Amino acid sequence: MRTSTDASPAPTTLSATVKPAIRIDSLGKRFGPTGPVVLDNINLTVAPGEFLCLLGASGCGKSTLLNIIAGLEHPSEGTVTVTSGSAAVMFQESALFPWLTAGRNVELALKLRGVPRSARRAQALELLDLVNLADAASKRPHELSGGMRQRVALARALAQDRKVLLMDEPFAALDAITRDLLHEELERVWRETGRTIIFVTHNVREAARLGQRVVLMSSRPGRISNEWRIDDTGPRRIESPEVSRLAIEITDQLREEIRRNAA
Amino acid sequence: MLPDTAHPGSAADPHGGGAHDELRRLESGLDALQTTPLTEKGPWRRFLDGVLPPVLLLVALVVAWQFYTVIAQPRPDLAPGPVKVAGSLVEQWNDGRLQQAVLTSLSRGGAGFLIAVAIGTPLGLLLAEWRLLRRALGPLLSGLQVLPSVAWVPAAIIWFGLTDATVYFVVLMGAVPSIANGLVSGIDQVPPQLRKVGTVLGASRIELATLVVLPAALPGYFSGLKQGWAFAWRSLMAAEIIVVGGSIGFGLGTMLQQSRELADLSAVLATILVILAVGILVELTAFAPIERRLLRRRGLTPGARR
């Protein structure tokens, strides 16, 4: 695994012929006309099929940025283009519908996508099988563990069949063992489905473990302060020395950013 | 559906297959460790837990009451014993007044409640979705919930005379605010995250309302319905006691009032017990099972909480 620091907004690996999956141009966000600037001059291009981790301390606006890409909030200035139209989103809480079984939760997503009724059941089962939960299709969310709920949420997000998947700290509330497994699961799903993923987290090791690219954001206002590219040499483990080395490097810079707020 | 999905663990994937199976087994093991099967109480156990304590208490109370009348020998016209009250009940049954009164009151209460649901539900929806209306009408509706609906009886008599319309009016004034407020608070308590998910999944406004918001608001709406029924039943009894004569039918309240006029305390007590029993029966047979099912399916009952 080699890493390279590259602060310039235009990624060098992206050839001119490939259209980016997401393009963000000089985006700014403030809440209300007099509110503080939350996001300032964000420029970011994400290649199709890329796994990008968006990293920052709390209050850096990374979730706001994700919401804007998802279309849940509007930018105050600048533009966001999602080439495939819209994106699927997964949140920190699984936000499954508690009155529906796991299978029906996925089916609802299929229904809202316009999949005919006759095909929904089989497709939902297939998607649940993708996250190894085919046996839990008839269980209700409260009967599932936190990790299982997040996998159902992942299956539901995949049911939207969008090229782009946005994830807002999806594993932050899970215990370390479960999280480690879900990293593996997510990486596998990503490799199998070729989705473009933006993964928001405040966990440096998680970002170093998962991302092909880690983008570090500074806080107040939220700006992109640095980014690291990680050569994809296949699955890596969170305990590996490469991940640790990168995590230390990123953490040092993250702390530097946080210290700047002290003055 | 997922055109770019290779079949997981298929033979075409000789390198990832083994690792994938490993992961699957690991995941299944962790899932098994992290989920505990829910132990449901059987119907017999539920019966013992739910029915036995109140019945035992009831029996104890009646026995104590009987002992009191036997030992203290109070004036029978001021403190009739349970045997005498039971006798009045049998008497009311034998001349057919009891059945008629229960039937009249229940059908009135039921019809009034259904009308209240038909009015309160759209009203609640409007209030929940239309901010301005909520600001304007919300406090008034909450005030109406506090106002005893019997207070409307004199006005209703002047407007509608001694007719069933008077009774229904009072019942509606009692039940509609509860039902509307229940729905409003049910909708208010829908986690914003669920709406967000609905939007992200591409739900239109109508789909968001029918597939996400309303099902999510169901528990709150249901407790509003329960309270609405309680208010309807109470208001009905009050109205029947006050409004007697004209074209008004013979209900439990009427029977209560008649017995009072005859200074027949044991008949009064018998009627009170019947009114109480009807309330309890409706709660037990209509509302409790639905509520239990509703909450259990969402993992909200204490026994099923993980």
XYZ file of C-alpha atoms in Angstrom:
569
model
C 0.000 0.000 0.000
C 1.494 3.314 -1.021
C -0.006 6.588 -0.016
C 0.408 9.964 -1.525
C -0.619 13.339 -0.315
C -2.318 15.448 -2.874
C -3.936 18.673 -1.854
C -4.889 19.778 -5.339
C -8.603 19.410 -6.009
C -8.237 17.800 -9.426
C -7.224 14.155 -9.050
C -4.447 13.213 -11.389
C -5.673 9.662 -11.913
C -8.923 10.768 -13.419
C -8.530 10.864 -17.161
C -10.353 13.530 -19.079
C -12.562 11.033 -20.882
C -14.145 9.507 -17.750
C -16.988 11.562 -16.437
C -16.756 11.962 -12.656
C -19.495 10.382 -10.563
C -19.757 13.473 -8.379
C -18.494 16.950 -9.032
C -18.570 19.677 -6.407
C -17.608 23.195 -7.472
C -16.809 26.023 -5.027
C -19.604 24.945 -2.752
C -20.503 27.057 0.284
C -23.132 26.627 2.946
C -24.427 28.782 5.736
C -27.620 28.281 7.696
C -29.640 31.442 7.358
C -28.358 34.671 5.796
C -26.499 35.726 8.968
C -25.508 32.307 10.266
C -21.906 31.122 10.507
C -20.265 29.670 7.418
C -20.479 25.894 7.706
C -18.848 24.935 4.445
C -16.454 27.164 2.535
C -15.274 26.747 -1.035
C -15.447 22.964 -1.270
C -14.084 21.525 -4.519
C -14.178 17.812 -4.922
C -14.337 15.353 -7.788
C -15.139 11.716 -7.197
C -14.414 9.126 -9.853
C -16.933 6.395 -10.702
C -16.452 3.388 -8.476
C -14.210 5.280 -6.063
C -14.306 4.699 -2.301
C -13.778 8.065 -0.689
C -13.634 8.692 3.053
C -14.554 12.131 4.299
C -12.829 12.684 7.608
C -13.051 15.488 10.138
C -13.665 16.487 13.724
C -17.232 17.100 14.782
C -18.591 20.374 13.528
C -16.564 20.384 10.322
C -19.700 20.125 8.241
C -18.998 16.713 6.750
C -22.553 15.510 7.424
C -23.917 18.738 5.972
C -21.828 18.174 2.873
C -23.213 14.647 2.600
C -26.786 15.912 3.017
C -26.195 18.428 0.236
C -24.890 15.725 -2.092
C -27.928 13.625 -1.149
C -30.214 16.526 -2.036
C -31.599 16.785 1.497
C -30.170 20.282 1.879
C -29.342 22.986 -0.615
C -25.994 24.722 -0.998
C -25.830 28.467 -0.386
C -23.347 28.841 -3.247
C -21.617 26.659 -5.771
C -22.897 23.514 -7.441
C -23.046 19.803 -6.850
C -23.485 17.441 -9.760
C -24.260 13.795 -9.237
C -23.841 12.392 -12.715
C -26.129 9.407 -12.229
C -28.944 11.673 -11.000
C -29.345 10.890 -7.357
C -27.712 8.937 -4.577
C -28.585 6.317 -1.988
C -27.953 7.249 1.635
C -27.235 5.314 4.796
C -27.306 6.968 8.222
C -25.697 6.374 11.589
C -28.907 4.985 13.000
C -30.216 2.299 10.717
C -33.550 4.197 10.556
C -35.353 1.047 9.543
C -39.123 1.290 9.651
C -39.940 -0.440 12.956
C -43.366 -1.673 11.826
C -41.942 -3.611 8.868
C -39.859 -6.773 8.817
C -36.321 -6.641 7.455
C -37.569 -8.036 4.152
C -40.419 -5.522 3.905
C -38.060 -2.663 4.662
C -36.033 -3.600 1.609
C -39.200 -4.210 -0.397
C -40.447 -0.726 0.419
C -37.306 0.735 -1.132
C -37.911 -1.407 -4.221
C -41.530 -0.289 -4.339
C -40.574 3.381 -4.171
C -38.103 2.717 -6.969
C -40.953 1.353 -9.093
C -40.094 -2.347 -9.077
C -43.266 -4.350 -9.849
C -44.821 -6.143 -6.908
C -44.173 -9.636 -8.252
C -40.425 -9.092 -8.444
C -39.963 -7.355 -5.123
C -39.863 -10.305 -2.793
C -37.211 -12.228 -4.661
C -35.066 -9.139 -5.145
C -35.322 -8.209 -1.471
C -34.194 -11.690 -0.500
C -31.319 -11.487 -2.946
C -30.213 -8.162 -1.475
C -30.484 -9.469 2.076
C -28.433 -12.461 1.041
C -25.775 -10.087 -0.232
C -25.315 -8.892 3.367
C -25.720 -12.455 4.691
C -29.132 -11.824 6.223
C -31.448 -13.888 4.036
C -32.518 -15.872 7.104
C -33.531 -12.728 8.963
C -35.967 -11.466 6.319
C -39.017 -12.100 8.470
C -37.542 -10.525 11.614
C -38.502 -7.072 12.791
C -35.826 -4.448 13.436
C -36.126 -4.711 17.217
C -35.288 -8.400 17.011
C -31.984 -7.678 15.242
C -28.662 -6.614 16.708
C -27.205 -3.211 15.853
C -24.851 -4.705 13.298
C -27.630 -6.666 11.641
C -29.803 -3.563 11.469
C -27.033 -1.660 9.717
C -26.666 -4.489 7.220
C -30.398 -4.388 6.507
C -30.018 -0.630 6.048
C -27.153 -1.323 3.630
C -29.327 -3.790 1.716
C -32.090 -1.181 1.612
C -29.670 1.444 0.326
C -28.481 -1.000 -2.345
C -32.119 -1.640 -3.267
C -32.286 1.902 -4.562
C -29.875 0.780 -7.259
C -28.092 4.122 -7.469
C -24.543 4.324 -8.683
C -23.583 6.503 -5.710
C -23.865 5.435 -2.075
C -23.480 8.055 0.648
C -22.776 6.822 4.162
C -22.976 9.074 7.212
C -20.967 7.479 10.030
C -22.869 4.239 9.508
C -20.808 2.172 11.946
C -20.140 4.792 14.634
C -22.625 3.310 17.101
C -21.390 -0.282 16.788
C -18.940 -2.160 18.978
C -15.427 -2.652 17.629
C -15.812 -6.334 16.743
C -18.995 -5.756 14.782
C -17.569 -2.680 13.121
C -14.511 -4.600 11.976
C -16.727 -7.226 10.374
C -18.908 -4.634 8.706
C -15.824 -2.981 7.232
C -15.033 -6.257 5.565
C -18.636 -6.711 4.480
C -18.856 -3.209 3.057
C -15.585 -3.565 1.200
C -16.795 -6.821 -0.322
C -20.111 -5.306 -1.361
C -18.280 -2.343 -2.834
C -15.996 -4.584 -4.876
C -18.930 -6.704 -6.028
C -21.278 -3.907 -6.986
C -18.847 -1.260 -8.196
C -20.671 1.523 -6.384
C -19.154 4.934 -5.853
C -19.050 5.415 -2.080
C -18.590 8.524 0.021
C -18.084 7.440 3.591
C -18.237 10.108 6.292
C -16.478 9.317 9.547
C -14.598 10.839 12.456
C -12.684 7.613 12.974
C -9.226 7.995 11.433
C -8.394 4.295 11.412
C -11.718 3.515 9.797
C -10.965 6.002 7.038
C -7.439 4.612 6.563
C -8.818 1.067 6.521
C -11.582 1.629 3.992
C -10.807 4.487 1.641
C -9.035 4.626 -1.665
C -8.857 8.288 -0.908
C -9.147 10.037 2.447
C -10.198 13.662 2.426
C -9.526 15.584 5.622
C -11.757 18.529 6.452
C -10.962 21.381 8.800
C -13.608 22.868 11.045
C -15.309 26.270 11.237
C -15.587 26.869 8.427
C -15.498 23.414 6.898
C -12.783 23.306 4.232
C -10.880 20.531 2.586
C -7.431 20.706 4.159
C -5.684 17.671 2.734
C -6.163 14.378 1.007
C -4.380 11.054 0.827
C -4.532 8.501 -1.965
C -4.079 4.896 -1.049
C -3.046 2.457 -3.749
C -5.606 -0.278 -3.822
C -3.702 -3.518 -3.428
C -6.699 -5.560 -2.328
C -8.371 -5.880 1.064
C -6.386 -4.608 4.043
C -6.886 -5.039 7.758
C -7.370 -2.338 10.312
C -4.546 -3.802 12.439
C -2.024 -3.740 9.593
C 1.098 -1.528 9.916
C 0.255 0.367 6.716
C -3.120 1.402 8.050
C -1.554 2.358 11.371
C 1.148 4.417 9.703
C -1.359 6.305 7.606
C -3.677 6.735 10.601
C -0.849 8.300 12.623
C -0.020 10.680 9.811
C -3.641 11.727 9.374
C -4.227 12.013 13.121
C -1.239 14.343 13.483
C -2.652 16.630 10.874
C -6.162 16.395 12.276
C -4.841 17.454 15.689
C -3.016 20.332 14.071
C -6.345 21.459 12.562
C -8.110 21.173 15.910
C -5.362 23.107 17.727
C -5.874 25.967 15.334
C -9.326 26.474 16.880
C -7.846 27.024 20.344
C -6.613 30.535 19.694
C -31.499 -5.474 -10.491
C -27.818 -5.417 -9.674
C -26.328 -5.929 -13.095
C -22.833 -5.469 -11.743
C -23.254 -7.988 -8.971
C -21.207 -11.150 -9.231
C -22.848 -14.041 -7.484
C -21.406 -14.045 -4.000
C -19.293 -17.067 -3.243
C -19.889 -18.585 -6.660
C -17.432 -20.954 -8.281
C -16.494 -18.284 -10.799
C -14.702 -16.477 -8.014
C -12.033 -18.911 -6.876
C -9.976 -16.378 -4.930
C -12.710 -14.555 -3.024
C -14.922 -17.608 -2.454
C -13.142 -19.094 0.533
C -12.577 -15.761 2.230
C -16.197 -14.893 1.644
C -17.421 -18.098 3.247
C -15.149 -17.372 6.210
C -16.690 -13.942 6.545
C -20.188 -15.363 6.258
C -19.591 -17.852 9.027
C -17.957 -15.222 11.208
C -20.880 -12.898 10.645
C -23.480 -15.586 11.323
C -21.646 -16.482 14.535
C -21.640 -12.891 15.712
C -25.315 -12.504 14.772
C -26.146 -15.559 16.848
C -24.174 -14.173 19.794
C -25.825 -10.775 19.594
C -29.432 -11.845 19.291
C -31.331 -13.476 22.090
C -34.541 -15.231 21.115
C -37.542 -13.428 22.544
C -39.512 -15.446 25.014
C -43.195 -14.838 24.458
C -45.595 -15.450 27.286
C -48.139 -18.109 26.407
C -51.865 -17.259 26.468
C -52.356 -19.207 29.690
C -49.520 -17.370 31.413
C -50.863 -14.045 30.144
C -54.268 -14.943 31.513
C -52.807 -15.756 34.922
C -50.731 -12.558 34.999
C -53.355 -10.214 33.611
C -56.707 -11.521 34.780
C -56.087 -13.240 38.067
C -54.875 -10.296 40.221
C -57.791 -7.945 39.421
C -60.348 -10.733 39.805
C -58.913 -11.741 43.176
C -58.985 -8.135 44.347
C -62.597 -7.786 43.176
C -63.643 -10.906 45.066
C -61.836 -9.678 48.197
C -63.607 -6.304 47.977
C -67.046 -7.902 47.602
C -66.375 -10.265 50.513
C -65.242 -7.371 52.716
C -68.335 -5.409 51.701
C -70.597 -8.358 52.598
C -68.846 -8.814 55.958
C -69.364 -5.130 56.704
C -73.109 -5.271 56.056
C -73.474 -8.446 58.131
C -71.367 -7.289 61.080
C -72.046 -3.527 61.255
C -75.723 -3.800 60.250
C -75.925 -0.358 58.534
C -79.232 1.073 57.336
C -80.052 -0.982 54.197
C -81.325 2.093 52.283
C -77.935 3.853 52.781
C -75.591 0.871 52.502
C -77.115 -2.108 50.734
C -75.050 -5.280 50.715
C -73.664 -6.938 47.582
C -76.413 -9.535 47.639
C -79.063 -6.825 47.510
C -77.250 -5.020 44.691
C -77.006 -8.271 42.775
C -80.717 -8.725 43.366
C -81.434 -5.322 41.794
C -79.328 -6.328 38.841
C -81.318 -9.514 38.361
C -84.541 -7.535 38.668
C -83.368 -5.034 36.020
C -82.405 -7.945 33.796
C -85.722 -9.732 34.272
C -87.881 -6.779 33.279
C -85.593 -6.191 30.269
C -84.536 -2.671 31.242
C -80.872 -3.622 31.740
C -80.469 -5.125 28.281
C -82.255 -2.199 26.659
C -80.170 0.366 28.540
C -76.859 -1.335 27.762
C -77.804 -1.738 24.113
C -78.954 1.874 23.751
C -75.892 3.316 25.477
C -73.394 1.081 23.728
C -74.824 1.737 20.274
C -74.910 5.472 20.988
C -71.403 5.426 22.401
C -70.166 3.345 19.479
C -71.831 5.517 16.842
C -70.698 8.700 18.569
C -67.169 7.376 18.791
C -67.092 6.430 15.099
C -68.367 9.874 14.094
C -65.726 11.404 16.364
C -63.058 9.312 14.622
C -64.356 10.426 11.236
C -64.117 14.084 12.285
C -61.059 13.938 14.542
C -58.768 12.088 12.121
C -58.847 14.544 9.206
C -58.769 17.390 11.713
C -55.645 15.939 13.313
C -54.027 15.461 9.888
C -54.772 19.061 8.955
C -53.391 20.326 12.255
C -50.233 18.269 11.946
C -49.456 19.355 8.391
C -50.718 22.938 8.319
C -48.665 25.086 10.683
C -50.820 28.193 10.639
C -53.980 26.263 11.455
C -52.121 24.532 14.238
C -51.018 27.810 15.769
C -54.529 29.155 15.555
C -56.580 26.136 16.541
C -54.117 24.106 18.622
C -54.563 25.909 21.957
C -58.338 25.962 21.525
C -58.410 22.225 20.916
C -56.231 21.531 23.948
C -58.557 23.769 25.965
C -61.575 21.827 24.729
C -59.890 18.664 25.920
C -59.771 20.085 29.453
C -63.305 21.495 29.386
C -65.726 18.921 30.824
C -68.027 18.136 27.945
C -71.044 18.086 30.303
C -70.728 21.857 30.285
C -72.133 21.725 26.750
C -75.368 20.004 27.852
C -77.416 23.127 28.629
C -76.408 24.774 25.381
C -77.067 21.593 23.443
C -80.548 21.267 24.948
C -81.353 24.804 23.851
C -80.021 24.141 20.336
C -81.277 20.629 19.708
C -83.995 20.105 22.321
C -84.481 16.765 24.068
C -83.293 14.672 21.140
C -80.483 12.244 20.410
C -78.697 15.101 18.628
C -78.046 16.674 22.036
C -76.449 13.494 23.316
C -74.308 13.052 20.195
C -73.196 16.667 20.290
C -71.936 16.274 23.853
C -70.208 13.003 23.003
C -68.454 14.584 20.017
C -67.292 17.587 22.017
C -65.748 15.107 24.428
C -64.090 12.736 21.985
C -63.032 14.747 18.929
C -60.318 16.868 20.618
C -58.692 13.783 22.156
C -58.583 11.937 18.852
C -57.266 14.922 16.908
C -54.645 15.709 19.550
C -53.583 12.074 19.719
C -52.958 12.005 15.981
C -51.092 15.329 16.097
C -48.775 14.155 18.858
C -48.327 10.825 17.095
C -47.198 12.632 13.949
C -44.998 15.012 15.954
C -43.188 12.074 17.486
C -42.296 10.472 14.157
C -38.483 10.436 14.180
C -37.224 12.953 11.590
C -34.756 10.294 10.474
C -37.622 8.155 9.130
C -38.956 11.039 7.041
C -35.440 11.648 5.772
C -35.088 8.012 4.748
C -38.452 8.167 3.007
C -37.336 11.219 1.041
C -34.007 9.619 0.155
C -35.817 6.498 -1.031
C -37.699 8.722 -3.443
C -41.130 8.871 -1.818
C -43.536 11.500 -3.126
C -45.452 13.665 -0.653
C -48.415 11.308 -0.674
C -46.232 8.215 -0.427
C -44.307 9.781 2.444
C -47.571 10.407 4.282
C -49.182 7.022 3.685
C -46.149 4.720 3.746
C -43.983 6.435 6.351
C -45.599 9.115 8.500
C -48.983 7.524 9.182
C -47.699 4.053 10.057
C -45.039 5.650 12.254
C -47.695 7.771 13.990
C -50.006 4.824 14.599
C -49.165 4.200 18.285
C -49.816 7.859 19.177
C -52.999 7.885 17.104
C -54.165 4.733 18.810
C -53.691 6.089 22.303
C -55.662 9.129 21.144
C -58.463 6.791 20.018
C -58.425 5.073 23.394
C -58.670 8.347 25.216
C -61.336 9.460 22.749
C -63.443 6.410 23.591
C -63.041 7.081 27.340
C -64.169 10.685 26.873
C -67.047 9.604 24.622
C -68.317 7.072 27.157
C -68.011 9.519 30.074
C -69.706 12.323 28.168
C -72.464 9.964 27.092
C -73.240 8.946 30.680
C -73.236 12.568 31.840
C -75.522 13.581 29.002
C -77.916 10.692 29.610
C -78.188 11.529 33.296
C -79.010 15.172 32.659
C -81.042 14.901 29.478
C -84.138 12.835 30.212
C -87.436 12.766 28.342
C -88.398 13.971 24.874
C -87.402 11.609 22.091
C -84.339 10.422 23.968
C -84.012 6.684 24.299
C -83.523 4.723 27.501
C -79.793 4.412 28.269
C -77.706 3.475 31.271
C -77.527 7.106 32.398
C -81.314 7.336 32.186
C -81.651 4.212 34.248
C -79.266 5.621 36.840
C -81.274 8.819 37.075
C -84.581 6.918 37.391
C -83.237 4.796 40.227
C -82.065 7.932 42.013
C -85.523 9.453 41.728
C -86.919 6.310 43.344
C -84.222 6.587 46.048
C -83.323 2.973 45.215
C -79.639 2.936 46.168
C -79.033 -0.720 45.378
C -80.334 -0.159 41.832
C -78.113 2.940 41.540
C -75.061 0.972 42.655
C -75.976 -1.894 40.330
C -76.155 0.517 37.379
C -72.837 2.151 38.293
C -71.239 -1.292 38.321
C -72.711 -2.032 34.892
C -71.360 1.231 33.462
C -67.945 0.405 34.906
C -68.090 -3.137 33.565
C -68.998 -1.981 30.044
C -66.039 0.419 30.066
C -63.659 -2.297 31.220
C -65.018 -4.840 28.730
C -64.637 -2.496 25.773
C -61.068 -1.719 26.841
C -60.220 -5.386 27.282
C -61.880 -6.793 24.188
C -61.454 -3.995 21.647
C -58.513 -1.773 22.515
C -56.062 -3.832 24.556
C -55.523 -6.651 22.013
C -54.976 -4.228 19.133
C -52.646 -2.075 21.193
C -50.676 -5.069 22.386
C -50.233 -6.285 18.837
C -49.320 -2.848 17.563
C -46.668 -2.298 20.207
C -45.285 -5.811 20.166
C -44.691 -5.672 16.426
C -42.519 -2.610 17.002
C -40.716 -4.082 19.974
C -42.291 -1.562 22.338
C -43.830 -3.907 24.897
C -41.747 -4.310 28.056
C -41.663 -8.088 27.701
C -40.249 -7.963 24.175
C -37.713 -5.186 24.695
C -34.190 -6.255 23.994
